[in-house]
PDB file of N, CA, C, O and CB in Angstrom:
ATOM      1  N   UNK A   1     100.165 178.365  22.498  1.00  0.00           N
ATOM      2  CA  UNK A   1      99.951 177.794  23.797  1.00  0.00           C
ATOM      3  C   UNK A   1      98.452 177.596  23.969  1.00  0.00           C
ATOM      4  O   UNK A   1      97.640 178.497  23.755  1.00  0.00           O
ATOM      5  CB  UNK A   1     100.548 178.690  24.916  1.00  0.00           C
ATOM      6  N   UNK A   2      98.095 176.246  24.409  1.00  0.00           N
ATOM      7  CA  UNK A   2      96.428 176.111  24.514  1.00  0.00           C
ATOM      8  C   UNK A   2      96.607 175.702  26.129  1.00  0.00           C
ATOM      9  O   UNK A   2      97.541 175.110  26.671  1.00  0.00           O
ATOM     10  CB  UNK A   2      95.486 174.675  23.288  1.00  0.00           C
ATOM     11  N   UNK A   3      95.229 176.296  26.760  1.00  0.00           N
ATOM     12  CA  UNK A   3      95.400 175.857  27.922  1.00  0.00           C
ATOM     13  C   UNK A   3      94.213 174.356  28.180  1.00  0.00           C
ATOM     14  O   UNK A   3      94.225 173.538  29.100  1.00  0.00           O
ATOM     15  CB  UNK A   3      95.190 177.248  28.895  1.00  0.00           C
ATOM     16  N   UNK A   4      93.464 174.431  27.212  1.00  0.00           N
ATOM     17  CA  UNK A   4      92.634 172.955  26.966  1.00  0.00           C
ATOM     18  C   UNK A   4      92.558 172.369  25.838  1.00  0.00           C
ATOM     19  O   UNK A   4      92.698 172.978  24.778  1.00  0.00           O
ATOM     20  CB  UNK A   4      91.316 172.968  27.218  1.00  0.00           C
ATOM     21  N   UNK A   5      92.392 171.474  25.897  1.00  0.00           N
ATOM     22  CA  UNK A   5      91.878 170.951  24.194  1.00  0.00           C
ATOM     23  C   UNK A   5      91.016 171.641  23.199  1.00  0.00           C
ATOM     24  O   UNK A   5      91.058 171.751  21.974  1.00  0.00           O
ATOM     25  CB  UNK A   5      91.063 169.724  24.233  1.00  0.00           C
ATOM     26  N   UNK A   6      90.022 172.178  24.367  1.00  0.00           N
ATOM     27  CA  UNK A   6      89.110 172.787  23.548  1.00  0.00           C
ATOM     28  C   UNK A   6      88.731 174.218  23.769  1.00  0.00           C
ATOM     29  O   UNK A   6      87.639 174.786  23.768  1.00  0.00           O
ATOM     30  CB  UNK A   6      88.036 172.062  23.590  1.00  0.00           C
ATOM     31  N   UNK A   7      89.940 174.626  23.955  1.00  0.00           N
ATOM     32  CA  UNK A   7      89.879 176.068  24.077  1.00  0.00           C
ATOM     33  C   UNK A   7      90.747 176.713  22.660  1.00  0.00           C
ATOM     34  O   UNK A   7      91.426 175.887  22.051  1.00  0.00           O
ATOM     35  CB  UNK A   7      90.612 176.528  25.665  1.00  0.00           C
ATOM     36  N   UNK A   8      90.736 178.046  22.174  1.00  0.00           N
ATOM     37  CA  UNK A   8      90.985 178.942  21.239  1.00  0.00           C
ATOM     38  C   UNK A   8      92.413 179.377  21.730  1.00  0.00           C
ATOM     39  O   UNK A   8      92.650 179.968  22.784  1.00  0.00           O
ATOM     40  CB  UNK A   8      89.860 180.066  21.126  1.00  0.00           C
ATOM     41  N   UNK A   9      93.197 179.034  20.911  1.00  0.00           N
ATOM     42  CA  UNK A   9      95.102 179.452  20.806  1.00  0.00           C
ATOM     43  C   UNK A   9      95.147 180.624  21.581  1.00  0.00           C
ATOM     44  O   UNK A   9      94.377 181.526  21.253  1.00  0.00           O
ATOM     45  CB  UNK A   9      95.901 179.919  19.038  1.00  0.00           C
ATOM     46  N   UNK A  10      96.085 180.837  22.788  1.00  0.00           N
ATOM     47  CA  UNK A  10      96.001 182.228  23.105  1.00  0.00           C
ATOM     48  C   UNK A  10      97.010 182.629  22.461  1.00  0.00           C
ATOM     49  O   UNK A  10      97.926 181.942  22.011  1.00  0.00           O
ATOM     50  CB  UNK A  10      96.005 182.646  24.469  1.00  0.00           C
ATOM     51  N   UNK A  11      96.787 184.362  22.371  1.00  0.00           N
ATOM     52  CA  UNK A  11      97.987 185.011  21.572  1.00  0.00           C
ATOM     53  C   UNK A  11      99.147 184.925  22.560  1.00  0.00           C
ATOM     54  O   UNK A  11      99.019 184.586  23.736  1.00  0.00           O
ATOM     55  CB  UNK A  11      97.708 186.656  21.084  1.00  0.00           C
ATOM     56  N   UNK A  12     100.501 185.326  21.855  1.00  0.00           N
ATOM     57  CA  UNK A  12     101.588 185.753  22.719  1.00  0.00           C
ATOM     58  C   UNK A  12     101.431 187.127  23.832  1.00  0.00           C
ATOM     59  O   UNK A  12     100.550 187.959  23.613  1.00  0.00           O
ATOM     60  CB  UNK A  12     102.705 186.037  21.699  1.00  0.00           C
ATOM     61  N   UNK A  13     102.073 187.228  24.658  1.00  0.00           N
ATOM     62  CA  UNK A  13     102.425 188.504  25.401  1.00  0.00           C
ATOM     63  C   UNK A  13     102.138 189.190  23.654  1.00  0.00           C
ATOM     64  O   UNK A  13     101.892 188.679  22.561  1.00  0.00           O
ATOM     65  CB  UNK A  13     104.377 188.624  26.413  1.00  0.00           C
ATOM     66  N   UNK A  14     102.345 190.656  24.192  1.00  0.00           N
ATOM     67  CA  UNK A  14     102.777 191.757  23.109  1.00  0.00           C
ATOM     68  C   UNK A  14     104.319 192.098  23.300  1.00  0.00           C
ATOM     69  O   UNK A  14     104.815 192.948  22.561  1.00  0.00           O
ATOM     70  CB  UNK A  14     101.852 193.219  23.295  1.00  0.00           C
ATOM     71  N   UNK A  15     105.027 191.518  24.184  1.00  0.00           N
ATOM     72  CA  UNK A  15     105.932 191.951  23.970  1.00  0.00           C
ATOM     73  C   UNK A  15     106.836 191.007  23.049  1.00  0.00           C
ATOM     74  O   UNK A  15     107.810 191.422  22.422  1.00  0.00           O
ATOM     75  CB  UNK A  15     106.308 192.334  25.072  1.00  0.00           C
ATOM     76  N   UNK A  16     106.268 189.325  23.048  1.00  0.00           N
ATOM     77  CA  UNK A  16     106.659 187.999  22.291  1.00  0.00           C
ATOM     78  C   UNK A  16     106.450 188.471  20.643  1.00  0.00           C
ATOM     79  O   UNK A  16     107.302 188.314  19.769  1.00  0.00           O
ATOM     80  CB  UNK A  16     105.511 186.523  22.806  1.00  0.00           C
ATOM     81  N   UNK A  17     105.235 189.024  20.474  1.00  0.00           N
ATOM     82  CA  UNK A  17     104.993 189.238  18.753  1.00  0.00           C
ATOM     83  C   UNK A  17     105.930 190.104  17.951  1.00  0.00           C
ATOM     84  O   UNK A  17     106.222 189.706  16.824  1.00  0.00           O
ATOM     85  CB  UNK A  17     103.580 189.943  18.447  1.00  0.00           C
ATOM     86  N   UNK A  18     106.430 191.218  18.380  1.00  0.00           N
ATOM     87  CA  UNK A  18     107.430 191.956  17.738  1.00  0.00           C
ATOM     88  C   UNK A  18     106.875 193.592  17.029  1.00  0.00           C
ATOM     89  O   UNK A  18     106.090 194.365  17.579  1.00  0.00           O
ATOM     90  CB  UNK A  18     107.993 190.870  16.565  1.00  0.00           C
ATOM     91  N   UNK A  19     107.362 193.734  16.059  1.00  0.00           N
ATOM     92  CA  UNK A  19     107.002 195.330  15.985  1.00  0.00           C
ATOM     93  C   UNK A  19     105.353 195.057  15.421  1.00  0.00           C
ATOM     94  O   UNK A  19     104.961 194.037  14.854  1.00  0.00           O
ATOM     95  CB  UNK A  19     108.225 196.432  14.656  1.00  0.00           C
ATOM     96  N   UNK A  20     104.463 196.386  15.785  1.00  0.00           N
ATOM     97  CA  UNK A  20     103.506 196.413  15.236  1.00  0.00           C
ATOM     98  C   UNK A  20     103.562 196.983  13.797  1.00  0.00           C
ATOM     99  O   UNK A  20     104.158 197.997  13.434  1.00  0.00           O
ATOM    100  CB  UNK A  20     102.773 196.941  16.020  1.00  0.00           C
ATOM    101  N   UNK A  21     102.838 196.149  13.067  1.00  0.00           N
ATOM    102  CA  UNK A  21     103.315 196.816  10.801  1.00  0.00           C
ATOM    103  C   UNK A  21     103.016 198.164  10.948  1.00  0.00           C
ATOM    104  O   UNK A  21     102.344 198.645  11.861  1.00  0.00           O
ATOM    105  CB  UNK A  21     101.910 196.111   8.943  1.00  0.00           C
ATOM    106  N   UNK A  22     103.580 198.817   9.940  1.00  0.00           N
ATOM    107  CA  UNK A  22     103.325 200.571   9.756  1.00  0.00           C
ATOM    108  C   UNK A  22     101.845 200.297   9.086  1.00  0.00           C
ATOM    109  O   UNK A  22     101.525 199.311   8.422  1.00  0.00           O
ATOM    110  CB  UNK A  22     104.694 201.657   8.460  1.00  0.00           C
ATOM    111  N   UNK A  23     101.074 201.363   9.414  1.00  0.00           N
ATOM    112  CA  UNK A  23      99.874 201.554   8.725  1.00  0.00           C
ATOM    113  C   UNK A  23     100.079 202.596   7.432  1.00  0.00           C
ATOM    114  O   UNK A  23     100.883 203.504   7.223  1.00  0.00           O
ATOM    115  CB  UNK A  23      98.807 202.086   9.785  1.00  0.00           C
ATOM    116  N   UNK A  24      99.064 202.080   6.730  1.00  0.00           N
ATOM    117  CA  UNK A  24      98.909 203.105   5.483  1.00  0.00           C
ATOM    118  C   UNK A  24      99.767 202.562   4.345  1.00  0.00           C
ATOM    119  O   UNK A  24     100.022 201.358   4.320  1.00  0.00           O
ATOM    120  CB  UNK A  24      99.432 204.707   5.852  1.00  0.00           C
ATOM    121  N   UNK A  25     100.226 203.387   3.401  1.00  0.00           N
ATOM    122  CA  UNK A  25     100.850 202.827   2.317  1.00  0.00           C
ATOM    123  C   UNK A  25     101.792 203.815   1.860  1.00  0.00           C
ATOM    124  O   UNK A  25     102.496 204.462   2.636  1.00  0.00           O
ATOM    125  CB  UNK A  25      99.921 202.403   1.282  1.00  0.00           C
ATOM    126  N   UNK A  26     101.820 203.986   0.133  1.00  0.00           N
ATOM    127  CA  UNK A  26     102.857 205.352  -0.338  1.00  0.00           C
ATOM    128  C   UNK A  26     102.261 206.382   0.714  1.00  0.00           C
ATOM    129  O   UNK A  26     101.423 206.063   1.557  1.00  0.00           O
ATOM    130  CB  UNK A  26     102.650 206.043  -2.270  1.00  0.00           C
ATOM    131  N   UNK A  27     102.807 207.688   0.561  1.00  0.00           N
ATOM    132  CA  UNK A  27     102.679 209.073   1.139  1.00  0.00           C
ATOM    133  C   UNK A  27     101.882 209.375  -0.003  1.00  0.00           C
ATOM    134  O   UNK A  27     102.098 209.005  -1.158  1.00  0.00           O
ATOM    135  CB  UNK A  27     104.061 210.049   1.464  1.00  0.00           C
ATOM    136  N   UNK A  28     100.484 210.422   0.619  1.00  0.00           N
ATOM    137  CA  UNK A  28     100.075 210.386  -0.430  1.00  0.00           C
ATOM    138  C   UNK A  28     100.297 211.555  -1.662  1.00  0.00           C
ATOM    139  O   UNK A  28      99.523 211.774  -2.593  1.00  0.00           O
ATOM    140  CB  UNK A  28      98.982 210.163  -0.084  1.00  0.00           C
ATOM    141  N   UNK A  29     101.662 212.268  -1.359  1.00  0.00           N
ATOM    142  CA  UNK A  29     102.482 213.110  -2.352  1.00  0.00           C
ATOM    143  C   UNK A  29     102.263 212.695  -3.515  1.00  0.00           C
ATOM    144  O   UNK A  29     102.127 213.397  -4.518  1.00  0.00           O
ATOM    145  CB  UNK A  29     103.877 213.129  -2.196  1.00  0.00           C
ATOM    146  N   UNK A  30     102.188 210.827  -3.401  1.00  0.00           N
ATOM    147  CA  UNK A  30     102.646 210.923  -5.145  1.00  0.00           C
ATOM    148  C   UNK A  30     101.264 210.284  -5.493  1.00  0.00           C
ATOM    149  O   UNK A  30     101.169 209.067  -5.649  1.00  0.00           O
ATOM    150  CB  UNK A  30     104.322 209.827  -5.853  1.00  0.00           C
ATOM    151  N   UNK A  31     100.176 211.139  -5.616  1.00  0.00           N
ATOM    152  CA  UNK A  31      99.006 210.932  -5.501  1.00  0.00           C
ATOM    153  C   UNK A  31      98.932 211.968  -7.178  1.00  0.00           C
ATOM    154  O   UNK A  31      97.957 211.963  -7.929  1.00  0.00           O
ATOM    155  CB  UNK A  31      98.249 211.403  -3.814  1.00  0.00           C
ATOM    156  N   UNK A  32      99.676 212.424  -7.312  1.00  0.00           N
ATOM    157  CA  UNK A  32      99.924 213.434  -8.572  1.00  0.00           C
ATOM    158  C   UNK A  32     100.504 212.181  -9.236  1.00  0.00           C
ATOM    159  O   UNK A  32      99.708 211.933 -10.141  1.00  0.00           O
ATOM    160  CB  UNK A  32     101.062 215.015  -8.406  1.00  0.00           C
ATOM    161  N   UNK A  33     101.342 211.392  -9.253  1.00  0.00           N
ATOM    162  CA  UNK A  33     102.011 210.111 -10.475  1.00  0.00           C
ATOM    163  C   UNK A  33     101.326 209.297 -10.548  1.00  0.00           C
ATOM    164  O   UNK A  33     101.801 208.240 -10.961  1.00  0.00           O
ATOM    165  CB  UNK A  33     103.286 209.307 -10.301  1.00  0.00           C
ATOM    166  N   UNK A  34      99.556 209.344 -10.124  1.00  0.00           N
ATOM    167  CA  UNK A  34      98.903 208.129 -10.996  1.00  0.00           C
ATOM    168  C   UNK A  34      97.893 208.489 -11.976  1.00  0.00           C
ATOM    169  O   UNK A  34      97.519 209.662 -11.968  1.00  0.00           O
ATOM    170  CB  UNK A  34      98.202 207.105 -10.109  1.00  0.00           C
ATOM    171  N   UNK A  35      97.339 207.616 -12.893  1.00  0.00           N
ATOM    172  CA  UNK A  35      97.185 208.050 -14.270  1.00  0.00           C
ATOM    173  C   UNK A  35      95.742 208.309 -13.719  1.00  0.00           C
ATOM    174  O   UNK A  35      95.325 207.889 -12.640  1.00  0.00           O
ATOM    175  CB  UNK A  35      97.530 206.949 -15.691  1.00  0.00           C
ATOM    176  N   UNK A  36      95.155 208.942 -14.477  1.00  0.00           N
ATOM    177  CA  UNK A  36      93.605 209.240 -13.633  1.00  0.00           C
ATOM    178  C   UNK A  36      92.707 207.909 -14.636  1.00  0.00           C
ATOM    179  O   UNK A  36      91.947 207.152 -14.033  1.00  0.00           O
ATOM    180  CB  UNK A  36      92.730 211.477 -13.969  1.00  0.00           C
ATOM    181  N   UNK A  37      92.890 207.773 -16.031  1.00  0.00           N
ATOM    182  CA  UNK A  37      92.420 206.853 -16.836  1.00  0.00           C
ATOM    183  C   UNK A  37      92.656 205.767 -16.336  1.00  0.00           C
ATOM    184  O   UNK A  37      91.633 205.223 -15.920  1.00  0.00           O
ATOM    185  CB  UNK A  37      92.803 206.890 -17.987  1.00  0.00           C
ATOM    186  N   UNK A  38      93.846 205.032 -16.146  1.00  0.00           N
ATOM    187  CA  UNK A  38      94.643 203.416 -15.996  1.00  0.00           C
ATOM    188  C   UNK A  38      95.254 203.189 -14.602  1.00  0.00           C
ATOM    189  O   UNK A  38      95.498 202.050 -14.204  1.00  0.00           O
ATOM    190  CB  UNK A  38      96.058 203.216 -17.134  1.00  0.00           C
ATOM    191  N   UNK A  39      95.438 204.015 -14.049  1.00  0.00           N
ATOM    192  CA  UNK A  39      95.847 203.589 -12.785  1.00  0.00           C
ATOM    193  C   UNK A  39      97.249 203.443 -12.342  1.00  0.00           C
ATOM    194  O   UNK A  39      97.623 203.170 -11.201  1.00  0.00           O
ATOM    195  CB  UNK A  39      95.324 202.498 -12.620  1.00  0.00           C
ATOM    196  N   UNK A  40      98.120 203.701 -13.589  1.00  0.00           N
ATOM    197  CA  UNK A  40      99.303 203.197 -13.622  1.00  0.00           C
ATOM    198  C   UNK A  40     100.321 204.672 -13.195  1.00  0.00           C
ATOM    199  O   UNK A  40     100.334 205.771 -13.750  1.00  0.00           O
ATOM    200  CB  UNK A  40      99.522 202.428 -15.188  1.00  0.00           C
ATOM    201  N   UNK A  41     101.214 204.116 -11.861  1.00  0.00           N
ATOM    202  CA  UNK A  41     102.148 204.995 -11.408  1.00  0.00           C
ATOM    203  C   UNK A  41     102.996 205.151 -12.404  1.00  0.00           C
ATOM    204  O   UNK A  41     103.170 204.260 -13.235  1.00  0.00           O
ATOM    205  CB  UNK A  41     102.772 204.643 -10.263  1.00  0.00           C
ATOM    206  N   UNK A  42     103.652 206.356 -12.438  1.00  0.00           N
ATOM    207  CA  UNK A  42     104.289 207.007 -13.475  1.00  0.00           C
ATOM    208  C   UNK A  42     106.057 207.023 -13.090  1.00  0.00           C
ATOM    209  O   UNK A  42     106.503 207.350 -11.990  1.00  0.00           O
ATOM    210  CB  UNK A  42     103.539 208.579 -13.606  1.00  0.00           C
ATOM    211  N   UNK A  43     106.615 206.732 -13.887  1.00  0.00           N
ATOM    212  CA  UNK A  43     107.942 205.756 -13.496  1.00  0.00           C
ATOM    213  C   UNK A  43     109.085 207.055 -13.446  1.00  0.00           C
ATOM    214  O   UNK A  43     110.297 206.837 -13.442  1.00  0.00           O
ATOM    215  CB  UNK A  43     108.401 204.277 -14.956  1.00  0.00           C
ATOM    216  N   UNK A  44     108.555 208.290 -13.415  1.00  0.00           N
ATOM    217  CA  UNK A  44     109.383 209.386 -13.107  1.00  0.00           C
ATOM    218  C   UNK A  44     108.625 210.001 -12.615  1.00  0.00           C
ATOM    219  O   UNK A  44     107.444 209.917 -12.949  1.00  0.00           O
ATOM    220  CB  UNK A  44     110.058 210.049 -13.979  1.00  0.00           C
ATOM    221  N   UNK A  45     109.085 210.909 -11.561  1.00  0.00           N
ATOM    222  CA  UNK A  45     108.381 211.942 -10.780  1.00  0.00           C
ATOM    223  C   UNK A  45     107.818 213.072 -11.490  1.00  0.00           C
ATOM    224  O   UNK A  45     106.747 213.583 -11.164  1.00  0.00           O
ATOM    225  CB  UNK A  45     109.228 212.466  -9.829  1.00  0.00           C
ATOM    226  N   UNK A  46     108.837 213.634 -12.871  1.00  0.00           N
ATOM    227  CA  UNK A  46     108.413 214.561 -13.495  1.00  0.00           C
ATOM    228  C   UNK A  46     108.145 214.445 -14.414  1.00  0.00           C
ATOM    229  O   UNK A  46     108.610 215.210 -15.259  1.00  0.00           O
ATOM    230  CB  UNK A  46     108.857 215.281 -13.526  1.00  0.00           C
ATOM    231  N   UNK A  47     106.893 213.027 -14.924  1.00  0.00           N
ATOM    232  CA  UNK A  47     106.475 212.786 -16.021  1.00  0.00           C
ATOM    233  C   UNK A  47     105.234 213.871 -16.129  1.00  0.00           C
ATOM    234  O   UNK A  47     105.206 214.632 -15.162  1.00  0.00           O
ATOM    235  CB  UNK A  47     106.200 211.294 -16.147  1.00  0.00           C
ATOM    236  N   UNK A  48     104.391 214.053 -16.934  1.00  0.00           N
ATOM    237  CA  UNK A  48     103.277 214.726 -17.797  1.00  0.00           C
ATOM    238  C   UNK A  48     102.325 213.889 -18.050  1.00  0.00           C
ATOM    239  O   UNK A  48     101.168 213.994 -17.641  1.00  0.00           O
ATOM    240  CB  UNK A  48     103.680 215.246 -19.067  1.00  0.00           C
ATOM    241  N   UNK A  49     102.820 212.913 -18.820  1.00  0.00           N
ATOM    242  CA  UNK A  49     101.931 212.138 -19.544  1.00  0.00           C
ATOM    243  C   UNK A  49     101.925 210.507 -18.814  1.00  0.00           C
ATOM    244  O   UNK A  49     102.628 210.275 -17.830  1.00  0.00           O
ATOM    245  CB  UNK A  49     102.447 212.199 -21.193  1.00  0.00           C
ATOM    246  N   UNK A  50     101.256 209.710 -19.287  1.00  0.00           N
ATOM    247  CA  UNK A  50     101.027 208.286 -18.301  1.00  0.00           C
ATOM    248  C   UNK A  50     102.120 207.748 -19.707  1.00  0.00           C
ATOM    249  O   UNK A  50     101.840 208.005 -20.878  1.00  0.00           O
ATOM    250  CB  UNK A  50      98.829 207.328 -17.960  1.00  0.00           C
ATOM    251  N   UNK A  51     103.384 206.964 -19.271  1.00  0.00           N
ATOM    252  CA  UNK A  51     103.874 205.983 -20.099  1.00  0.00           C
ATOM    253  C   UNK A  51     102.825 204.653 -20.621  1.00  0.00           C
ATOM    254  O   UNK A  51     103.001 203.998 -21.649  1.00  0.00           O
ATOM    255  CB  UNK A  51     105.064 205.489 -19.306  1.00  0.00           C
ATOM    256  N   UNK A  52     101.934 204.499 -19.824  1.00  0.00           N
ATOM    257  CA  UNK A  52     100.663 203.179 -20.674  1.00  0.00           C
ATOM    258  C   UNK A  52      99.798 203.365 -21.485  1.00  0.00           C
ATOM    259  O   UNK A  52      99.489 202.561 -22.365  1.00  0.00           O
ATOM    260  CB  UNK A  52      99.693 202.500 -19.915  1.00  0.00           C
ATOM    261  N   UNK A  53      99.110 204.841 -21.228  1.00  0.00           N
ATOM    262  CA  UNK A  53      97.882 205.174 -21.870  1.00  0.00           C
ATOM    263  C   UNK A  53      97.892 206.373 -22.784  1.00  0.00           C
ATOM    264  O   UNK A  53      97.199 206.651 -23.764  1.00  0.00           O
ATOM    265  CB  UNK A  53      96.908 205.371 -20.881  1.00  0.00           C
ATOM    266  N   UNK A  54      99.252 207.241 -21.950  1.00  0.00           N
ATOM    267  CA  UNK A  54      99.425 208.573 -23.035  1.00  0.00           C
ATOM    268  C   UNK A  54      98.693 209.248 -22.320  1.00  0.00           C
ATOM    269  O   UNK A  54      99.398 210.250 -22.439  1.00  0.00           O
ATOM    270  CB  UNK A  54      98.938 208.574 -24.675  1.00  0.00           C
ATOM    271  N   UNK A  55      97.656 209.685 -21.486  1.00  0.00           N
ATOM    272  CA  UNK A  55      96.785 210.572 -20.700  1.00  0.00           C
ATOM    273  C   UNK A  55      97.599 211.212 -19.951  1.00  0.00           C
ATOM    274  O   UNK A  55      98.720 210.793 -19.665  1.00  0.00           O
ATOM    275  CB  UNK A  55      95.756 209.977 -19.913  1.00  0.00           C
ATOM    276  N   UNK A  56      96.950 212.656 -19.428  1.00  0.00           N
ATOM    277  CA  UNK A  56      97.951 213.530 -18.924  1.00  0.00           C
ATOM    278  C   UNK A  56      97.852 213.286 -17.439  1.00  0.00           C
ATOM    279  O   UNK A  56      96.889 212.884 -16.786  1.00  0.00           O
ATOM    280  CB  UNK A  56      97.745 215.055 -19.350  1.00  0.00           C
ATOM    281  N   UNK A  57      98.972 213.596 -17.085  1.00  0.00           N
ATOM    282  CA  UNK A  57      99.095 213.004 -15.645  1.00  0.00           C
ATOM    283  C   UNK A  57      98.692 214.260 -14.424  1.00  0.00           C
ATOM    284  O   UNK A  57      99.438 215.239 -14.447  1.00  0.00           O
ATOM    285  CB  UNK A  57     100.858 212.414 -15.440  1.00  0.00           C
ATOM    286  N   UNK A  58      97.595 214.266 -13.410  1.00  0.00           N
ATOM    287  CA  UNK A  58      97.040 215.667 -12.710  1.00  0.00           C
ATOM    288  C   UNK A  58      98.435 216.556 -12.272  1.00  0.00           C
ATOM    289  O   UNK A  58      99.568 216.221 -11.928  1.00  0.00           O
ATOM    290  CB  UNK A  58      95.976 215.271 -11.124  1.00  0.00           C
ATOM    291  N   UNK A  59      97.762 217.842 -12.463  1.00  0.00           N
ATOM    292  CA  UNK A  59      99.340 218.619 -11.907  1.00  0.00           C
ATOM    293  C   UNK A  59      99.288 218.174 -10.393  1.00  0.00           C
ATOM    294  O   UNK A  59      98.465 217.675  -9.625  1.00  0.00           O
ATOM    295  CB  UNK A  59      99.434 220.710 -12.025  1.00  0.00           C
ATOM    296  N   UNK A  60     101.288 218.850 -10.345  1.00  0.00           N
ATOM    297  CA  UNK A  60     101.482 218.385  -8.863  1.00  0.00           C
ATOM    298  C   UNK A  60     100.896 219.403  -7.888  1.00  0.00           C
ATOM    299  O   UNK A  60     100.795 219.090  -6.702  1.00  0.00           O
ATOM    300  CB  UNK A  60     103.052 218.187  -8.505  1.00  0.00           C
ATOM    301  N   UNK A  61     100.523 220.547  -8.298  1.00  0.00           N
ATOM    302  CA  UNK A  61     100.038 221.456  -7.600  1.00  0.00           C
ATOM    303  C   UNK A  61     101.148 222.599  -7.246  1.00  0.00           C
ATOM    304  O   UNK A  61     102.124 222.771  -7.977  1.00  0.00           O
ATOM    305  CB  UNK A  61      99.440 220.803  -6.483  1.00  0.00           C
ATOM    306  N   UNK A  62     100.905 223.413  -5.993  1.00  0.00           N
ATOM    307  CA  UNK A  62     101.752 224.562  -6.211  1.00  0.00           C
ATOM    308  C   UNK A  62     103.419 224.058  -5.572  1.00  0.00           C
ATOM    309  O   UNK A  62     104.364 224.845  -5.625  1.00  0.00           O
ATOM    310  CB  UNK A  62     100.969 226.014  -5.314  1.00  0.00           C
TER     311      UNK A  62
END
């Protein structure tokens, strides 16, 4: 909706736009399944080792 030609789009109500996105990303639990070398998440929870690089994967802790 513009109210001039040369005015800037106003947004919708907040109630027109819909849910606000979740913030953040994974939990960071599985902060233990990435490879510390490559980066690469580890495709089982109770892997050891990185399936890409072979490097050991940080313990999960206690």
């Amino acid at each position: 909706m513009k109210t001039r030609a040369d005015d800037a789009e106003v947004p919708p109500p907040a109630a027109d736009r819909g849910p606000e996105p979740a913030e953040g990303g994974e939990p960071a639990c599985l902060l233990h399944l990435v490879c510390p070398d490559c980066g690469r998440l580890a495709d089982e929870r109770g892997a050891r080792t990185c399936s890409r690089c072979g490097a050991p994967l940080p313990d999960s802790g206690p």
